[in-house]
PDB file of C-alpha atoms in Angstrom:
ATOM      1  CA  MET A   1     -14.243 -52.572   0.851  1.00  0.00           C
ATOM      2  CA  ALA A   2     -11.493 -50.801   2.772  1.00  0.00           C
ATOM      3  CA  GLN A   3     -11.514 -51.080   6.552  1.00  0.00           C
ATOM      4  CA  LEU A   4     -12.500 -47.661   7.927  1.00  0.00           C
ATOM      5  CA  LYS A   5     -11.796 -46.251  11.357  1.00  0.00           C
ATOM      6  CA  ALA A   6     -11.554 -42.889  13.152  1.00  0.00           C
ATOM      7  CA  TYR A   7     -10.445 -42.678  16.772  1.00  0.00           C
ATOM      8  CA  GLU A   8      -8.849 -40.462  19.402  1.00  0.00           C
ATOM      9  CA  GLY A   9      -5.255 -41.245  20.232  1.00  0.00           C
ATOM     10  CA  SER A  10      -1.947 -39.447  20.445  1.00  0.00           C
ATOM     11  CA  PHE A  11       0.889 -38.426  18.149  1.00  0.00           C
ATOM     12  CA  HIS A  12       4.110 -38.639  20.168  1.00  0.00           C
ATOM     13  CA  GLY A  13       2.162 -37.620  23.247  1.00  0.00           C
ATOM     14  CA  GLU A  14       0.088 -34.868  21.594  1.00  0.00           C
ATOM     15  CA  PRO A  15      -3.690 -35.506  21.432  1.00  0.00           C
ATOM     16  CA  ALA A  16      -4.622 -36.576  17.905  1.00  0.00           C
ATOM     17  CA  VAL A  17      -7.469 -37.982  15.849  1.00  0.00           C
ATOM     18  CA  TRP A  18      -6.334 -40.899  13.706  1.00  0.00           C
ATOM     19  CA  LEU A  19      -8.027 -41.945  10.476  1.00  0.00           C
ATOM     20  CA  GLN A  20      -7.701 -45.302   8.741  1.00  0.00           C
ATOM     21  CA  ALA A  21      -8.962 -46.422   5.332  1.00  0.00           C
ATOM     22  CA  GLY A  22      -7.517 -49.685   4.079  1.00  0.00           C
ATOM     23  CA  LYS A  23      -3.798 -49.181   3.434  1.00  0.00           C
ATOM     24  CA  TYR A  24      -3.946 -45.461   4.257  1.00  0.00           C
ATOM     25  CA  GLU A  25      -3.747 -43.725   7.618  1.00  0.00           C
ATOM     26  CA  ALA A  26      -3.631 -40.074   8.668  1.00  0.00           C
ATOM     27  CA  ALA A  27      -3.253 -38.124  11.909  1.00  0.00           C
ATOM     28  CA  MET A  28      -4.791 -34.760  12.827  1.00  0.00           C
ATOM     29  CA  VAL A  29      -3.338 -32.724  15.728  1.00  0.00           C
ATOM     30  CA  PRO A  30      -6.027 -30.156  16.595  1.00  0.00           C
ATOM     31  CA  GLY A  31      -4.208 -28.532  19.516  1.00  0.00           C
ATOM     32  CA  VAL A  32      -1.345 -27.243  17.353  1.00  0.00           C
ATOM     33  CA  GLY A  33      -2.888 -25.397  14.441  1.00  0.00           C
ATOM     34  CA  GLY A  34      -5.371 -28.024  13.269  1.00  0.00           C
ATOM     35  CA  ASN A  35      -2.419 -29.634  11.511  1.00  0.00           C
ATOM     36  CA  LEU A  36      -2.848 -32.829   9.453  1.00  0.00           C
ATOM     37  CA  LEU A  37       0.556 -34.148  10.462  1.00  0.00           C
ATOM     38  CA  ALA A  38       0.654 -37.557   8.791  1.00  0.00           C
ATOM     39  CA  PHE A  39      -0.588 -39.184   5.599  1.00  0.00           C
ATOM     40  CA  ARG A  40       0.832 -42.664   5.039  1.00  0.00           C
ATOM     41  CA  ASP A  41       0.508 -45.785   2.918  1.00  0.00           C
ATOM     42  CA  THR A  42       1.144 -48.435   5.566  1.00  0.00           C
ATOM     43  CA  GLU A  43       1.399 -51.315   3.070  1.00  0.00           C
ATOM     44  CA  SER A  44       4.232 -49.731   1.098  1.00  0.00           C
ATOM     45  CA  GLY A  45       5.789 -47.748   3.941  1.00  0.00           C
ATOM     46  CA  TYR A  46       5.245 -44.412   2.181  1.00  0.00           C
ATOM     47  CA  ARG A  47       5.141 -41.297   4.352  1.00  0.00           C
ATOM     48  CA  PHE A  48       4.001 -38.438   2.156  1.00  0.00           C
ATOM     49  CA  LEU A  49       4.168 -35.562   4.653  1.00  0.00           C
ATOM     50  CA  ARG A  50       7.059 -34.434   6.821  1.00  0.00           C
ATOM     51  CA  GLU A  51       6.255 -35.643  10.324  1.00  0.00           C
ATOM     52  CA  PRO A  52       8.056 -34.698  13.533  1.00  0.00           C
ATOM     53  CA  ALA A  53       9.797 -37.578  15.260  1.00  0.00           C
ATOM     54  CA  GLY A  54       9.294 -37.968  19.002  1.00  0.00           C
ATOM     55  CA  HIS A  55      12.380 -35.879  19.803  1.00  0.00           C
ATOM     56  CA  GLU A  56      11.198 -33.181  17.354  1.00  0.00           C
ATOM     57  CA  MET A  57       7.848 -32.457  19.001  1.00  0.00           C
ATOM     58  CA  ASP A  58       9.161 -29.387  20.827  1.00  0.00           C
ATOM     59  CA  ASP A  59      10.487 -28.066  17.518  1.00  0.00           C
ATOM     60  CA  PHE A  60       7.121 -28.772  15.890  1.00  0.00           C
ATOM     61  CA  LYS A  61       5.253 -26.881  18.592  1.00  0.00           C
ATOM     62  CA  SER A  62       7.597 -23.887  18.356  1.00  0.00           C
ATOM     63  CA  ASN A  63       7.803 -23.968  14.534  1.00  0.00           C
ATOM     64  CA  PRO A  64       4.722 -25.827  13.231  1.00  0.00           C
ATOM     65  CA  GLY A  65       4.966 -24.294   9.759  1.00  0.00           C
ATOM     66  CA  VAL A  66       7.395 -26.902   8.429  1.00  0.00           C
ATOM     67  CA  TYR A  67       5.551 -30.119   9.321  1.00  0.00           C
ATOM     68  CA  GLY A  68       2.365 -31.642   7.907  1.00  0.00           C
ATOM     69  CA  ILE A  69      -0.236 -29.282   6.411  1.00  0.00           C
ATOM     70  CA  PRO A  70      -0.200 -26.017   8.411  1.00  0.00           C
ATOM     71  CA  VAL A  71      -2.963 -23.438   7.845  1.00  0.00           C
ATOM     72  CA  LEU A  72      -1.649 -19.914   7.229  1.00  0.00           C
ATOM     73  CA  PHE A  73      -4.226 -17.161   7.805  1.00  0.00           C
ATOM     74  CA  PRO A  74      -3.291 -14.630   6.545  1.00  0.00           C
ATOM     75  CA  PRO A  75      -0.363 -16.228   4.725  1.00  0.00           C
ATOM     76  CA  ASN A  76       3.225 -15.272   4.159  1.00  0.00           C
ATOM     77  CA  ARG A  77       4.777 -11.827   4.619  1.00  0.00           C
ATOM     78  CA  TYR A  78       3.307  -8.384   5.354  1.00  0.00           C
ATOM     79  CA  GLN A  79       5.584  -5.358   5.144  1.00  0.00           C
ATOM     80  CA  ALA A  80       6.540  -4.222   8.664  1.00  0.00           C
ATOM     81  CA  GLY A  81       3.379  -6.013   9.863  1.00  0.00           C
ATOM     82  CA  VAL A  82       1.137  -3.389   8.219  1.00  0.00           C
ATOM     83  CA  PHE A  83      -2.169  -4.685   6.836  1.00  0.00           C
ATOM     84  CA  PRO A  84      -4.376  -1.989   5.261  1.00  0.00           C
ATOM     85  CA  TRP A  85      -7.996  -2.992   4.699  1.00  0.00           C
ATOM     86  CA  LYS A  86     -11.058  -0.964   3.592  1.00  0.00           C
ATOM     87  CA  GLY A  87      -9.708   2.356   4.836  1.00  0.00           C
ATOM     88  CA  LYS A  88      -8.344   0.994   8.121  1.00  0.00           C
ATOM     89  CA  GLU A  89      -4.844  -0.128   9.013  1.00  0.00           C
ATOM     90  CA  TYR A  90      -4.208  -3.209  11.126  1.00  0.00           C
ATOM     91  CA  ARG A  91      -0.813  -4.025  12.603  1.00  0.00           C
ATOM     92  CA  PHE A  92       0.572  -7.516  13.025  1.00  0.00           C
ATOM     93  CA  PRO A  93       3.631  -8.342  15.163  1.00  0.00           C
ATOM     94  CA  VAL A  94       6.951  -8.305  13.317  1.00  0.00           C
ATOM     95  CA  ASN A  95       8.062 -11.908  13.831  1.00  0.00           C
ATOM     96  CA  GLU A  96      10.700 -12.269  11.120  1.00  0.00           C
ATOM     97  CA  GLU A  97      13.660 -10.184  12.209  1.00  0.00           C
ATOM     98  CA  ALA A  98      15.703 -10.761   9.049  1.00  0.00           C
ATOM     99  CA  THR A  99      13.113  -8.973   6.876  1.00  0.00           C
ATOM    100  CA  GLY A 100      11.304  -6.806   9.418  1.00  0.00           C
ATOM    101  CA  ASN A 101       7.991  -8.363   8.340  1.00  0.00           C
ATOM    102  CA  HIS A 102       5.116 -10.285   9.839  1.00  0.00           C
ATOM    103  CA  LEU A 103       5.114 -13.918   8.681  1.00  0.00           C
ATOM    104  CA  HIS A 104       2.300 -16.514   8.422  1.00  0.00           C
ATOM    105  CA  GLY A 105      -0.613 -15.205  10.467  1.00  0.00           C
ATOM    106  CA  PHE A 106      -2.282 -16.600  13.569  1.00  0.00           C
ATOM    107  CA  LEU A 107      -3.995 -19.948  12.981  1.00  0.00           C
ATOM    108  CA  HIS A 108      -1.087 -22.391  12.447  1.00  0.00           C
ATOM    109  CA  THR A 109      -0.073 -22.055  16.115  1.00  0.00           C
ATOM    110  CA  ALA A 110      -3.594 -21.768  17.597  1.00  0.00           C
ATOM    111  CA  ALA A 111      -5.603 -24.569  19.173  1.00  0.00           C
ATOM    112  CA  TRP A 112      -8.497 -25.798  17.013  1.00  0.00           C
ATOM    113  CA  GLU A 113     -11.626 -27.557  18.212  1.00  0.00           C
ATOM    114  CA  VAL A 114     -12.607 -31.052  17.105  1.00  0.00           C
ATOM    115  CA  GLU A 115     -16.205 -30.792  15.888  1.00  0.00           C
ATOM    116  CA  ASP A 116     -16.716 -34.350  14.692  1.00  0.00           C
ATOM    117  CA  TYR A 117     -14.986 -37.523  13.586  1.00  0.00           C
ATOM    118  CA  GLY A 118     -16.163 -40.920  12.425  1.00  0.00           C
ATOM    119  CA  HIS A 119     -16.662 -42.922   9.278  1.00  0.00           C
ATOM    120  CA  THR A 120     -19.226 -43.612   6.597  1.00  0.00           C
ATOM    121  CA  LYS A 121     -19.387 -46.583   4.245  1.00  0.00           C
ATOM    122  CA  LEU A 122     -16.818 -44.888   1.998  1.00  0.00           C
ATOM    123  CA  GLU A 123     -14.439 -42.869   4.166  1.00  0.00           C
ATOM    124  CA  SER A 124     -13.185 -41.955   7.623  1.00  0.00           C
ATOM    125  CA  PHE A 125     -13.128 -38.280   8.507  1.00  0.00           C
ATOM    126  CA  VAL A 126     -12.337 -35.578  11.060  1.00  0.00           C
ATOM    127  CA  THR A 127     -13.640 -31.990  11.170  1.00  0.00           C
ATOM    128  CA  VAL A 128     -11.920 -29.242  13.159  1.00  0.00           C
ATOM    129  CA  LYS A 129     -12.645 -25.534  13.424  1.00  0.00           C
ATOM    130  CA  ALA A 130     -11.126 -22.254  14.544  1.00  0.00           C
ATOM    131  CA  ALA A 131     -13.814 -19.847  15.770  1.00  0.00           C
ATOM    132  CA  VAL A 132     -12.373 -16.344  15.929  1.00  0.00           C
ATOM    133  CA  ASP A 133     -14.208 -13.775  18.050  1.00  0.00           C
ATOM    134  CA  GLU A 134     -13.402 -11.307  20.826  1.00  0.00           C
ATOM    135  CA  GLY A 135     -12.063 -14.142  22.981  1.00  0.00           C
ATOM    136  CA  HIS A 136      -9.559 -15.459  20.420  1.00  0.00           C
ATOM    137  CA  ASP A 137      -5.919 -14.341  20.341  1.00  0.00           C
ATOM    138  CA  ALA A 138      -6.133 -13.534  16.610  1.00  0.00           C
ATOM    139  CA  TYR A 139      -8.967 -11.040  17.152  1.00  0.00           C
ATOM    140  CA  ARG A 140      -6.693  -8.289  18.471  1.00  0.00           C
ATOM    141  CA  TYR A 141      -4.851  -8.285  15.150  1.00  0.00           C
ATOM    142  CA  LEU A 142      -7.758  -9.120  12.819  1.00  0.00           C
ATOM    143  CA  PRO A 143     -10.856  -7.791  14.629  1.00  0.00           C
ATOM    144  CA  PHE A 144     -13.428  -9.810  12.697  1.00  0.00           C
ATOM    145  CA  ARG A 145     -15.673 -12.640  13.855  1.00  0.00           C
ATOM    146  CA  PHE A 146     -15.339 -15.651  11.563  1.00  0.00           C
ATOM    147  CA  THR A 147     -15.083 -19.437  11.454  1.00  0.00           C
ATOM    148  CA  VAL A 148     -12.557 -21.541   9.588  1.00  0.00           C
ATOM    149  CA  ARG A 149     -13.548 -25.200   9.330  1.00  0.00           C
ATOM    150  CA  LEU A 150     -11.364 -28.000   7.965  1.00  0.00           C
ATOM    151  CA  LYS A 151     -12.571 -31.483   7.117  1.00  0.00           C
ATOM    152  CA  TYR A 152     -10.131 -34.227   6.154  1.00  0.00           C
ATOM    153  CA  SER A 153     -11.468 -37.475   4.708  1.00  0.00           C
ATOM    154  CA  LEU A 154      -9.522 -40.649   4.039  1.00  0.00           C
ATOM    155  CA  SER A 155     -10.625 -43.308   1.559  1.00  0.00           C
ATOM    156  CA  GLU A 156      -9.160 -45.727  -0.979  1.00  0.00           C
ATOM    157  CA  ASP A 157      -8.819 -42.624  -3.210  1.00  0.00           C
ATOM    158  CA  GLY A 158      -6.390 -40.942  -0.823  1.00  0.00           C
ATOM    159  CA  LEU A 159      -6.793 -37.862   1.374  1.00  0.00           C
ATOM    160  CA  SER A 160      -9.314 -35.105   0.640  1.00  0.00           C
ATOM    161  CA  GLN A 161      -9.465 -31.693   2.262  1.00  0.00           C
ATOM    162  CA  HIS A 162     -12.540 -29.460   2.478  1.00  0.00           C
ATOM    163  CA  LEU A 163     -11.957 -25.891   3.639  1.00  0.00           C
ATOM    164  CA  PHE A 164     -14.804 -23.612   4.749  1.00  0.00           C
ATOM    165  CA  VAL A 165     -14.538 -19.949   5.824  1.00  0.00           C
ATOM    166  CA  GLN A 166     -17.574 -17.912   6.956  1.00  0.00           C
ATOM    167  CA  ASN A 167     -17.684 -14.244   7.895  1.00  0.00           C
ATOM    168  CA  LEU A 168     -19.830 -13.884  11.039  1.00  0.00           C
ATOM    169  CA  ASP A 169     -19.083 -10.192  11.409  1.00  0.00           C
ATOM    170  CA  GLU A 170     -21.061  -7.106  10.411  1.00  0.00           C
ATOM    171  CA  GLN A 171     -18.249  -5.786   8.211  1.00  0.00           C
ATOM    172  CA  GLU A 172     -16.469  -7.066   5.128  1.00  0.00           C
ATOM    173  CA  MET A 173     -13.398  -9.102   6.044  1.00  0.00           C
ATOM    174  CA  PRO A 174     -10.262 -10.243   4.204  1.00  0.00           C
ATOM    175  CA  CYS A 175     -10.087 -13.932   3.230  1.00  0.00           C
ATOM    176  CA  LEU A 176      -6.392 -14.624   2.657  1.00  0.00           C
ATOM    177  CA  LEU A 177      -5.123 -18.151   3.223  1.00  0.00           C
ATOM    178  CA  ALA A 178      -2.524 -20.730   2.262  1.00  0.00           C
ATOM    179  CA  PHE A 179      -1.259 -24.158   3.239  1.00  0.00           C
ATOM    180  CA  HIS A 180       2.474 -24.541   3.981  1.00  0.00           C
ATOM    181  CA  THR A 181       2.309 -28.203   2.965  1.00  0.00           C
ATOM    182  CA  ALA A 182       5.543 -30.073   3.782  1.00  0.00           C
ATOM    183  CA  VAL A 183       6.026 -32.972   1.340  1.00  0.00           C
ATOM    184  CA  ASN A 184       8.660 -35.659   1.786  1.00  0.00           C
ATOM    185  CA  ALA A 185      11.161 -36.321  -1.002  1.00  0.00           C
ATOM    186  CA  PRO A 186      11.804 -39.216  -0.756  1.00  0.00           C
ATOM    187  CA  PHE A 187       8.447 -40.503   0.477  1.00  0.00           C
ATOM    188  CA  ALA A 188       9.313 -44.156  -0.261  1.00  0.00           C
ATOM    189  CA  PRO A 189      11.633 -45.901   2.238  1.00  0.00           C
ATOM    190  CA  ASP A 190      14.042 -47.374  -0.312  1.00  0.00           C
ATOM    191  CA  SER A 191      14.330 -44.319  -2.579  1.00  0.00           C
ATOM    192  CA  GLU A 192      16.591 -41.287  -2.499  1.00  0.00           C
ATOM    193  CA  ALA A 193      15.864 -37.624  -3.179  1.00  0.00           C
ATOM    194  CA  LYS A 194      17.729 -37.831  -6.496  1.00  0.00           C
ATOM    195  CA  ASP A 195      15.052 -40.268  -7.720  1.00  0.00           C
ATOM    196  CA  TYR A 196      12.379 -37.531  -7.504  1.00  0.00           C
ATOM    197  CA  ARG A 197      10.987 -35.057 -10.024  1.00  0.00           C
ATOM    198  CA  VAL A 198       8.477 -32.328  -9.173  1.00  0.00           C
ATOM    199  CA  LYS A 199       6.059 -30.592 -11.529  1.00  0.00           C
ATOM    200  CA  LEU A 200       3.965 -27.554 -10.569  1.00  0.00           C
ATOM    201  CA  THR A 201       1.287 -25.551 -12.417  1.00  0.00           C
ATOM    202  CA  ILE A 202       3.181 -22.269 -12.185  1.00  0.00           C
ATOM    203  CA  GLY A 203       2.790 -19.340 -14.565  1.00  0.00           C
ATOM    204  CA  LYS A 204       4.913 -16.227 -14.062  1.00  0.00           C
ATOM    205  CA  ARG A 205       7.505 -15.674 -11.361  1.00  0.00           C
ATOM    206  CA  TRP A 206       7.026 -12.662  -9.116  1.00  0.00           C
ATOM    207  CA  GLU A 207      10.097 -10.500  -8.539  1.00  0.00           C
ATOM    208  CA  LEU A 208      10.869 -10.218  -4.808  1.00  0.00           C
ATOM    209  CA  ASP A 209      12.907  -7.480  -3.160  1.00  0.00           C
ATOM    210  CA  ASN A 210      15.532  -7.919  -0.434  1.00  0.00           C
ATOM    211  CA  ARG A 211      12.730  -8.162   2.164  1.00  0.00           C
ATOM    212  CA  MET A 212      11.146 -11.039   0.197  1.00  0.00           C
ATOM    213  CA  LEU A 213       8.224  -8.807  -0.832  1.00  0.00           C
ATOM    214  CA  PRO A 214       6.857  -8.600  -4.406  1.00  0.00           C
ATOM    215  CA  THR A 215       7.791  -5.527  -6.408  1.00  0.00           C
ATOM    216  CA  GLY A 216       4.737  -5.986  -8.650  1.00  0.00           C
ATOM    217  CA  ASN A 217       6.953  -7.031 -11.564  1.00  0.00           C
ATOM    218  CA  HIS A 218       7.423 -10.463 -13.108  1.00  0.00           C
ATOM    219  CA  GLN A 219      10.668 -12.226 -13.997  1.00  0.00           C
ATOM    220  CA  ALA A 220      11.381 -14.529 -16.907  1.00  0.00           C
ATOM    221  CA  LEU A 221      11.399 -18.200 -15.961  1.00  0.00           C
ATOM    222  CA  THR A 222      14.784 -19.911 -15.979  1.00  0.00           C
ATOM    223  CA  GLU A 223      15.279 -23.106 -17.974  1.00  0.00           C
ATOM    224  CA  GLU A 224      14.967 -25.080 -14.721  1.00  0.00           C
ATOM    225  CA  GLU A 225      11.702 -23.327 -13.855  1.00  0.00           C
ATOM    226  CA  LYS A 226      10.372 -24.181 -17.314  1.00  0.00           C
ATOM    227  CA  GLN A 227      11.137 -27.822 -16.463  1.00  0.00           C
ATOM    228  CA  LEU A 228       9.301 -27.365 -13.148  1.00  0.00           C
ATOM    229  CA  GLN A 229       6.351 -26.157 -15.226  1.00  0.00           C
ATOM    230  CA  SER A 230       6.518 -28.980 -17.797  1.00  0.00           C
ATOM    231  CA  GLU A 231       8.218 -32.371 -17.493  1.00  0.00           C
ATOM    232  CA  GLY A 232       9.414 -31.911 -13.898  1.00  0.00           C
ATOM    233  CA  ILE A 233      12.766 -31.357 -12.167  1.00  0.00           C
ATOM    234  CA  TYR A 234      14.767 -32.556  -9.156  1.00  0.00           C
ATOM    235  CA  PRO A 235      13.171 -30.684  -6.200  1.00  0.00           C
ATOM    236  CA  PHE A 236      16.522 -29.567  -4.770  1.00  0.00           C
ATOM    237  CA  TYR A 237      18.250 -28.359  -7.946  1.00  0.00           C
ATOM    238  CA  ALA A 238      18.749 -24.928  -6.310  1.00  0.00           C
ATOM    239  CA  SER A 239      17.650 -23.077  -3.190  1.00  0.00           C
ATOM    240  CA  MET A 240      14.044 -22.007  -3.695  1.00  0.00           C
ATOM    241  CA  ASP A 241      11.891 -19.517  -1.809  1.00  0.00           C
ATOM    242  CA  ASN A 242      10.030 -18.473  -4.942  1.00  0.00           C
ATOM    243  CA  HIS A 243       6.629 -16.968  -5.649  1.00  0.00           C
ATOM    244  CA  TYR A 244       4.627 -17.673  -8.825  1.00  0.00           C
ATOM    245  CA  THR A 245       1.233 -17.088 -10.337  1.00  0.00           C
ATOM    246  CA  ALA A 246      -0.866 -20.249 -10.602  1.00  0.00           C
ATOM    247  CA  VAL A 247      -1.930 -21.255 -14.113  1.00  0.00           C
ATOM    248  CA  PRO A 248      -3.998 -24.463 -14.244  1.00  0.00           C
ATOM    249  CA  GLN A 249      -3.013 -27.082 -16.808  1.00  0.00           C
ATOM    250  CA  ASN A 250      -5.706 -29.281 -18.324  1.00  0.00           C
ATOM    251  CA  GLY A 251      -8.178 -27.736 -15.895  1.00  0.00           C
ATOM    252  CA  ARG A 252      -6.183 -28.600 -12.784  1.00  0.00           C
ATOM    253  CA  ASN A 253      -4.035 -26.620 -10.367  1.00  0.00           C
ATOM    254  CA  ARG A 254      -1.622 -29.098  -8.832  1.00  0.00           C
ATOM    255  CA  MET A 255       1.777 -30.401  -7.866  1.00  0.00           C
ATOM    256  CA  GLU A 256       2.984 -33.805  -9.050  1.00  0.00           C
ATOM    257  CA  LEU A 257       5.938 -35.488  -7.330  1.00  0.00           C
ATOM    258  CA  THR A 258       7.213 -38.574  -9.138  1.00  0.00           C
ATOM    259  CA  ASP A 259       9.491 -41.237  -7.719  1.00  0.00           C
ATOM    260  CA  THR A 260      11.214 -42.400 -10.900  1.00  0.00           C
ATOM    261  CA  LYS A 261      12.660 -45.467  -9.159  1.00  0.00           C
ATOM    262  CA  ILE A 262       9.292 -47.016  -8.293  1.00  0.00           C
ATOM    263  CA  GLY A 263       7.153 -45.256 -10.895  1.00  0.00           C
ATOM    264  CA  LYS A 264       4.726 -43.681  -8.412  1.00  0.00           C
ATOM    265  CA  THR A 265       3.450 -40.093  -8.463  1.00  0.00           C
ATOM    266  CA  LEU A 266       2.025 -38.191  -5.499  1.00  0.00           C
ATOM    267  CA  VAL A 267      -0.559 -35.705  -6.792  1.00  0.00           C
ATOM    268  CA  TYR A 268      -1.485 -32.638  -4.742  1.00  0.00           C
ATOM    269  CA  ASP A 269      -4.528 -31.297  -6.578  1.00  0.00           C
ATOM    270  CA  VAL A 270      -5.687 -27.940  -5.201  1.00  0.00           C
ATOM    271  CA  GLY A 271      -8.554 -25.745  -6.330  1.00  0.00           C
ATOM    272  CA  ALA A 272      -8.458 -22.933  -8.857  1.00  0.00           C
ATOM    273  CA  SER A 273      -9.171 -20.389  -6.087  1.00  0.00           C
ATOM    274  CA  TYR A 274      -5.485 -20.548  -5.231  1.00  0.00           C
ATOM    275  CA  LYS A 275      -4.157 -17.830  -7.517  1.00  0.00           C
ATOM    276  CA  GLN A 276      -0.548 -18.159  -6.399  1.00  0.00           C
ATOM    277  CA  TRP A 277       2.074 -20.770  -5.546  1.00  0.00           C
ATOM    278  CA  MET A 278       5.031 -20.513  -3.206  1.00  0.00           C
ATOM    279  CA  ILE A 279       7.721 -23.152  -3.376  1.00  0.00           C
ATOM    280  CA  TRP A 280      10.293 -23.423  -0.606  1.00  0.00           C
ATOM    281  CA  ASN A 281      12.868 -26.182  -0.264  1.00  0.00           C
ATOM    282  CA  ASN A 282      14.726 -25.298   2.937  1.00  0.00           C
ATOM    283  CA  GLY A 283      17.834 -24.030   1.161  1.00  0.00           C
ATOM    284  CA  ALA A 284      17.921 -27.017  -1.240  1.00  0.00           C
ATOM    285  CA  THR A 285      18.255 -29.443   1.694  1.00  0.00           C
ATOM    286  CA  GLU A 286      17.143 -32.919   0.643  1.00  0.00           C
ATOM    287  CA  GLY A 287      14.340 -34.516   2.637  1.00  0.00           C
ATOM    288  CA  PHE A 288      11.290 -32.282   2.205  1.00  0.00           C
ATOM    289  CA  PHE A 289      10.030 -29.203   0.408  1.00  0.00           C
ATOM    290  CA  CYS A 290       6.886 -27.075   0.579  1.00  0.00           C
ATOM    291  CA  PRO A 291       4.643 -26.524  -2.456  1.00  0.00           C
ATOM    292  CA  GLU A 292       2.288 -23.915  -0.991  1.00  0.00           C
ATOM    293  CA  PRO A 293      -1.074 -23.181  -2.634  1.00  0.00           C
ATOM    294  CA  GLN A 294      -1.924 -19.603  -1.736  1.00  0.00           C
ATOM    295  CA  ILE A 295      -5.036 -17.507  -2.338  1.00  0.00           C
ATOM    296  CA  ASN A 296      -3.201 -14.207  -2.426  1.00  0.00           C
ATOM    297  CA  LEU A 297      -0.003 -12.575  -3.531  1.00  0.00           C
ATOM    298  CA  VAL A 298       2.495 -12.064  -0.710  1.00  0.00           C
ATOM    299  CA  ASN A 299       1.855  -8.670   0.959  1.00  0.00           C
ATOM    300  CA  ALA A 300      -1.247  -8.271  -1.240  1.00  0.00           C
ATOM    301  CA  PRO A 301      -3.004  -5.477   0.755  1.00  0.00           C
ATOM    302  CA  ASN A 302       0.098  -3.304   0.245  1.00  0.00           C
ATOM    303  CA  VAL A 303       0.404  -3.969  -3.515  1.00  0.00           C
ATOM    304  CA  ASP A 304      -1.236  -1.632  -6.032  1.00  0.00           C
ATOM    305  CA  LEU A 305      -2.520  -4.213  -8.506  1.00  0.00           C
ATOM    306  CA  PRO A 306      -6.093  -5.366  -9.319  1.00  0.00           C
ATOM    307  CA  ALA A 307      -7.583  -7.367  -6.428  1.00  0.00           C
ATOM    308  CA  GLU A 308      -8.652 -10.255  -8.677  1.00  0.00           C
ATOM    309  CA  GLU A 309      -5.159 -10.574 -10.150  1.00  0.00           C
ATOM    310  CA  ILE A 310      -3.470 -10.814  -6.757  1.00  0.00           C
ATOM    311  CA  GLY A 311      -6.160 -12.878  -5.002  1.00  0.00           C
ATOM    312  CA  LEU A 312      -7.150 -10.137  -2.562  1.00  0.00           C
ATOM    313  CA  PHE A 313     -10.400 -11.894  -1.642  1.00  0.00           C
ATOM    314  CA  SER A 314     -13.039 -10.500   0.694  1.00  0.00           C
ATOM    315  CA  LEU A 315     -16.116 -11.926   2.414  1.00  0.00           C
ATOM    316  CA  ALA A 316     -19.242  -9.858   2.983  1.00  0.00           C
ATOM    317  CA  PRO A 317     -21.159 -10.356   6.260  1.00  0.00           C
ATOM    318  CA  GLY A 318     -22.556 -13.887   6.332  1.00  0.00           C
ATOM    319  CA  GLU A 319     -20.699 -14.913   3.182  1.00  0.00           C
ATOM    320  CA  ILE A 320     -18.980 -18.303   2.829  1.00  0.00           C
ATOM    321  CA  TRP A 321     -15.894 -19.248   0.825  1.00  0.00           C
ATOM    322  CA  GLU A 322     -14.872 -22.858   0.417  1.00  0.00           C
ATOM    323  CA  GLU A 323     -12.424 -24.948  -1.560  1.00  0.00           C
ATOM    324  CA  THR A 324     -11.267 -28.537  -1.819  1.00  0.00           C
ATOM    325  CA  ALA A 325      -7.957 -30.279  -2.384  1.00  0.00           C
ATOM    326  CA  ARG A 326      -6.778 -33.862  -2.642  1.00  0.00           C
ATOM    327  CA  LEU A 327      -3.579 -35.864  -2.136  1.00  0.00           C
ATOM    328  CA  TYR A 328      -3.485 -39.178  -3.986  1.00  0.00           C
ATOM    329  CA  VAL A 329      -1.110 -41.557  -5.692  1.00  0.00           C
ATOM    330  CA  LYS A 330      -1.138 -42.551  -9.338  1.00  0.00           C
TER     331      LYS A 330
END
């Protein structure tokens, strides 16, 4: 039986909850976006997520979207910050000057509350929540009362994530969310990026305009993207900031990252509720890339396509939406 432990500590000086389960360990930083910053195999020296080093903590706090598993709510870009919803129009701050759009929502920089941590006979766990109401910074942009709860559990089967969203308001609210998951390539200490191949359950590629917003049209997949969809491809073959529909394969919606040198594959298995994928590789810079499971199409409230097709989910008063994901090695 794996040794299990959950305890309060720090991550380069930032308050953290650490989880241990046998050879695995993980670190949650609630104060900066409820970010699961580390997932490691301590026996093999694998570090699966991009972690900030001590001298990078200021960069992490100012730009938390490119480390660990940041929560984007609502995710990605909204044209000129405009967010129409049920006959009303909400306005988000334009925080991406290059495109004149709002980018990535309000929860990945917010402080989350630790609700519980501990261990059972099978796993160690931590649960954090963001409770949005009139007193929360996000409320002035999205004036709905709701709770987002995240539970991470660590066991000999890897890292599991349970996401829970509940509408506590009297009106129907949008439920648009993604994870900007930053995965290391290489994750093994003695491997190089060229040893890696990534596979993703993508379907069609969305055409994006010069503001990185979908036109509503699809583009034919390139030969390299067909490899991404099938046998896998080097993650940095070209600069990618691409948007795709998600099409499960063999019943699963997932990314697989294989280290061909050591014959190990990191699986990021997300739920079928994620109707879209983004993939971003920092301008084809070796080291890390972000396979981003996303509920909704970028800029979805401004796109005239069927809500179900573009993942424009809503929650009625009192309604709950939840989903699970898992990171493991095979």
